[in-house]
Amino acid sequence: MDMLTPMPKYTLFGFKNPRYADARIVVLPVPYDSATTYKSGAREGPHAIIDASRNMEYYSEELDLEINGSDIYTMDELEPDLGSPERMSARVEKEVGTIIDDAKVPLLIGGDHSIAIGSIIAFGKRFNDFSVLHFDAHSDSREEYMGSRYCHACIMARARDHCDSCYSVGVRSIYKEGAELYGDDILFRKDMHGMSSEEIADKIKKKTKDRIYLTVDLDVLDPSEMPSTGTPEPDGLRFRELASILAGVLSEKSLIGMDFNELSPIGGFVAPNFLAAKLIFLTLCYAFYSKERRQPSSHDKGI
Ligand SMILES: [Mn+2]
């Protein structure tokens, strides 16, 4: 029996879960941060984002659009495998693979950025025609770091193993060799100054295929707006800039999966948690609900 006056459910946006079969988007919270190299704390990210998301409006005045969650299903939190980042990646890959095979769009909430690896591998094994669009202050392009090929500094190296089209945006922290090797697949922050959000979105659209897997490290944002990350880097994007870029890209591309990661909450300081929840809300609006965009074809597989 349902209570007559309950608090919002502990789901993304606090909506009652629909039947799994009726869901289009499946939210997978992954409270894992054992692959970080500096400050940990991102394991608290999923809880903080979901908690904030239960206390916001589900109407976008920007789009004149209200969502009701009838096609968003939030799963229980995925138990971390503390054996190794490789084993955790395999666990994420298995869960995400099931969601893809059920013809739904996975939305992962991290956790440190390494949670993206298993997700991208799951897509790489099923789709042969998609791009990984990566927002991050860091290039994450090291083959190996601190003895692991699956830590959060190696995300894009592993993504390139499984996807031939990867594009990073907002990068302002990279090692010299990486800049030389991968520079063509990176829109550096230094080059975004002076570009409008529309110009940036157009550039991304040219560099990516129709199907997009989106991986957002929240440290792509400026630490003044997003201080709650493990490895902050100055000169980041503004929230509005990132939202406008996503609106431009997602009005045309088909979003097949996504993850938002690296929120490392600061006790008692909830503004960044709400920022992350709002960013997810707007991304879903732009990709799936906006009247501006053509209906997504998330179910057609690229096999
Ligand atoms: Mn980063």
XYZ file of C-alpha atoms and ligand atoms in Angstrom:
304
model
C 0.000 0.000 0.000
C 1.309 3.461 -0.863
C 1.394 6.174 1.788
C -0.910 9.120 1.150
C 1.688 11.793 1.935
C 5.160 10.349 1.365
C 8.424 12.212 0.782
C 9.691 11.918 -2.804
C 11.021 8.464 -3.611
C 14.755 7.811 -3.422
C 15.034 7.786 -7.208
C 16.460 10.301 -9.666
C 14.063 13.286 -9.435
C 12.055 11.469 -6.760
C 9.545 9.970 -9.183
C 7.934 6.616 -8.582
C 9.669 4.067 -10.779
C 7.628 2.927 -13.770
C 7.603 -0.757 -14.676
C 11.109 -1.569 -15.881
C 9.627 -2.734 -19.173
C 8.129 0.732 -19.730
C 11.371 2.628 -19.050
C 13.338 4.319 -21.773
C 16.109 5.610 -19.501
C 17.651 3.461 -16.771
C 19.600 5.230 -14.021
C 22.461 3.248 -12.507
C 24.087 4.839 -9.431
C 27.689 3.661 -8.976
C 29.124 4.728 -5.596
C 32.728 3.783 -6.351
C 35.887 5.875 -5.961
C 38.695 3.396 -5.460
C 40.335 4.301 -8.765
C 41.009 7.945 -7.918
C 44.582 9.170 -7.668
C 44.173 12.241 -5.465
C 41.195 13.028 -3.192
C 38.537 10.353 -2.815
C 34.926 11.105 -1.915
C 33.172 10.557 -5.242
C 31.563 7.442 -3.791
C 29.211 9.900 -2.063
C 28.321 11.476 -5.424
C 25.341 9.337 -6.472
C 23.587 9.782 -3.133
C 24.164 13.544 -3.105
C 22.937 13.994 -6.683
C 19.850 11.835 -6.209
C 19.062 13.583 -2.933
C 19.322 17.024 -4.569
C 17.317 15.830 -7.572
C 14.364 14.980 -5.313
C 14.166 18.624 -4.260
C 14.121 20.514 -7.525
C 11.524 21.542 -10.118
C 10.892 19.235 -13.058
C 9.781 22.032 -15.330
C 12.225 23.801 -17.627
C 11.146 27.365 -18.293
C 13.900 27.469 -20.904
C 12.139 24.783 -22.945
C 8.604 25.186 -21.548
C 8.786 21.519 -20.755
C 7.789 19.431 -17.746
C 8.864 15.843 -17.191
C 7.031 13.307 -15.046
C 9.506 10.437 -14.934
C 7.119 7.924 -16.489
C 9.958 6.507 -18.568
C 12.868 6.894 -16.108
C 13.701 3.873 -13.982
C 16.256 4.224 -11.150
C 18.060 1.027 -10.185
C 19.525 0.286 -6.784
C 23.120 1.400 -6.250
C 25.660 -0.950 -7.783
C 27.810 -2.611 -5.141
C 31.499 -1.705 -5.572
C 33.988 -4.488 -6.266
C 37.006 -3.474 -4.230
C 39.130 -6.270 -5.703
C 40.544 -4.043 -8.442
C 39.463 -1.333 -10.915
C 39.517 -4.020 -13.631
C 37.002 -6.138 -11.751
C 34.807 -3.114 -11.036
C 34.909 -2.206 -14.711
C 33.757 -5.722 -15.610
C 30.893 -5.399 -13.140
C 29.761 -2.090 -14.658
C 30.096 -3.543 -18.165
C 27.800 -6.431 -17.257
C 25.074 -4.171 -15.820
C 25.239 -1.665 -18.647
C 25.269 -4.475 -21.211
C 21.990 -5.782 -19.807
C 20.424 -2.312 -19.983
C 21.526 -1.912 -23.619
C 20.277 -5.377 -24.519
C 16.921 -4.430 -22.982
C 16.854 -1.573 -25.555
C 17.112 1.179 -22.955
C 19.446 4.133 -22.460
C 21.774 3.782 -19.461
C 22.489 6.858 -17.328
C 25.294 6.212 -14.859
C 25.888 8.439 -11.858
C 29.371 8.151 -10.340
C 31.488 7.616 -8.604
C 34.927 8.384 -9.955
C 35.398 8.620 -13.700
C 36.642 5.027 -13.988
C 32.993 3.920 -13.875
C 32.773 5.120 -17.493
C 35.219 2.470 -18.723
C 32.950 -0.554 -18.276
C 30.057 1.390 -19.731
C 31.965 2.415 -22.869
C 33.259 -1.149 -23.310
C 29.674 -2.457 -23.138
C 28.727 -0.066 -25.961
C 31.880 -0.850 -27.943
C 30.984 -4.543 -27.960
C 27.452 -3.853 -29.260
C 27.653 -0.772 -31.482
C 30.093 -0.270 -34.307
C 29.137 3.271 -35.179
C 29.141 5.750 -32.333
C 31.277 8.488 -30.801
C 32.389 9.013 -27.237
C 31.897 12.686 -26.370
C 33.968 13.522 -23.329
C 33.752 16.687 -21.216
C 36.648 16.964 -18.785
C 39.357 19.305 -17.508
C 41.783 16.419 -17.956
C 42.576 14.415 -21.066
C 42.437 11.078 -19.187
C 44.554 9.652 -21.974
C 47.322 7.802 -20.159
C 47.755 4.161 -21.127
C 48.498 3.311 -17.533
C 48.714 5.278 -14.317
C 49.828 4.234 -10.849
C 49.964 0.618 -11.975
C 46.437 0.442 -13.393
C 45.061 0.685 -16.939
C 41.572 1.193 -15.527
C 42.056 4.186 -13.222
C 40.407 7.557 -13.783
C 43.458 8.915 -15.648
C 43.065 6.235 -18.355
C 39.401 6.602 -19.368
C 39.992 7.826 -22.878
C 42.841 5.394 -23.498
C 40.418 2.551 -22.751
C 37.631 4.271 -24.705
C 39.918 4.411 -27.764
C 40.441 0.646 -27.453
C 36.702 0.181 -28.054
C 35.581 3.189 -30.082
C 37.288 4.765 -33.097
C 35.666 8.173 -32.618
C 36.440 9.943 -29.366
C 36.309 13.691 -28.821
C 37.273 15.526 -25.620
C 36.065 19.036 -24.789
C 37.238 21.549 -22.173
C 40.663 20.022 -21.560
C 43.190 22.217 -19.755
C 45.361 19.632 -18.026
C 47.385 17.257 -20.188
C 50.945 15.945 -20.449
C 53.117 16.982 -23.386
C 53.164 13.644 -25.183
C 49.390 13.295 -24.835
C 48.840 16.729 -26.358
C 50.962 15.728 -29.347
C 49.335 12.320 -29.775
C 45.686 13.197 -29.210
C 45.525 16.941 -29.946
C 43.305 16.454 -33.008
C 40.661 14.734 -30.887
C 40.602 17.429 -28.214
C 38.941 20.829 -28.079
C 41.235 22.523 -25.577
C 39.803 25.071 -23.221
C 42.321 27.631 -24.487
C 40.753 27.407 -27.945
C 37.188 27.737 -26.629
C 37.759 31.250 -25.348
C 36.223 33.583 -27.882
C 34.008 30.868 -29.385
C 30.267 31.065 -28.802
C 28.462 28.028 -27.389
C 26.843 27.615 -30.794
C 30.220 27.552 -32.533
C 31.504 25.019 -30.025
C 28.425 22.821 -30.528
C 28.865 23.029 -34.312
C 32.496 21.970 -34.009
C 31.505 19.003 -31.814
C 28.770 18.003 -34.263
C 31.299 17.926 -37.092
C 33.728 15.805 -35.079
C 31.223 13.183 -33.895
C 28.968 10.537 -35.405
C 25.191 10.536 -35.156
C 25.141 8.266 -32.113
C 26.780 9.707 -29.012
C 27.882 8.217 -25.740
C 28.325 11.164 -23.371
C 30.769 11.048 -20.463
C 30.862 14.139 -18.247
C 33.565 14.641 -15.642
C 32.101 17.494 -13.611
C 35.568 19.000 -13.197
C 35.156 20.324 -16.739
C 33.234 23.107 -14.985
C 34.991 25.981 -13.291
C 35.827 25.281 -9.625
C 33.986 28.495 -8.686
C 30.732 26.824 -9.699
C 31.784 23.206 -9.192
C 34.267 23.039 -6.310
C 33.167 19.526 -5.295
C 35.574 17.465 -7.370
C 38.643 15.436 -6.491
C 41.021 17.136 -8.942
C 39.769 20.676 -9.654
C 41.412 22.756 -12.364
C 40.977 26.523 -12.901
C 39.626 28.190 -16.052
C 36.691 25.833 -16.523
C 33.383 26.093 -18.360
C 30.439 27.903 -16.827
C 27.304 25.894 -16.165
C 25.335 27.918 -18.712
C 28.050 27.456 -21.319
C 28.049 23.674 -20.869
C 24.251 23.506 -20.916
C 24.078 25.556 -24.124
C 26.708 23.376 -25.800
C 24.784 20.229 -24.842
C 21.528 21.766 -26.091
C 23.140 22.451 -29.453
C 24.721 19.013 -29.819
C 21.789 16.973 -28.521
C 19.245 18.752 -30.683
C 20.669 16.752 -33.588
C 22.549 13.764 -32.243
C 21.150 10.558 -30.820
C 22.189 9.997 -27.207
C 22.642 6.255 -26.628
C 24.151 6.334 -23.135
C 25.767 8.655 -20.636
C 27.561 9.031 -17.345
C 28.044 11.948 -14.960
C 30.845 11.498 -12.507
C 33.420 12.858 -10.063
C 31.055 14.778 -7.780
C 32.828 14.604 -4.437
C 30.366 16.353 -2.096
C 31.545 18.912 0.447
C 29.689 18.419 3.713
C 26.907 20.972 4.216
C 27.596 22.719 0.900
C 24.880 21.464 -1.396
C 24.927 23.951 -4.303
C 27.258 21.794 -6.461
C 25.033 18.757 -5.839
C 22.056 20.707 -7.189
C 24.136 21.877 -10.127
C 24.908 18.254 -11.031
C 21.245 17.249 -10.686
C 20.146 20.174 -12.867
C 22.747 19.340 -15.497
C 21.394 15.787 -15.723
C 17.824 17.108 -15.880
C 18.650 19.499 -18.728
C 20.645 16.865 -20.606
C 17.637 14.534 -20.554
C 15.348 17.371 -21.634
C 17.593 18.309 -24.540
C 18.130 14.709 -25.648
C 14.741 13.104 -25.143
C 11.926 15.500 -24.333
C 12.522 18.783 -26.116
C 10.066 19.553 -28.909
C 13.023 20.950 -30.821
C 14.623 17.598 -31.467
C 13.679 14.651 -33.587
C 12.661 11.584 -31.594
C 15.633 9.468 -30.547
C 16.344 6.127 -32.096
C 17.893 4.565 -29.037
C 16.612 1.146 -29.951
C 18.204 0.778 -33.317
C 21.454 -1.003 -32.807
C 24.550 -0.330 -34.789
C 25.532 -3.953 -35.069
Mn 38.865 15.242 -14.783
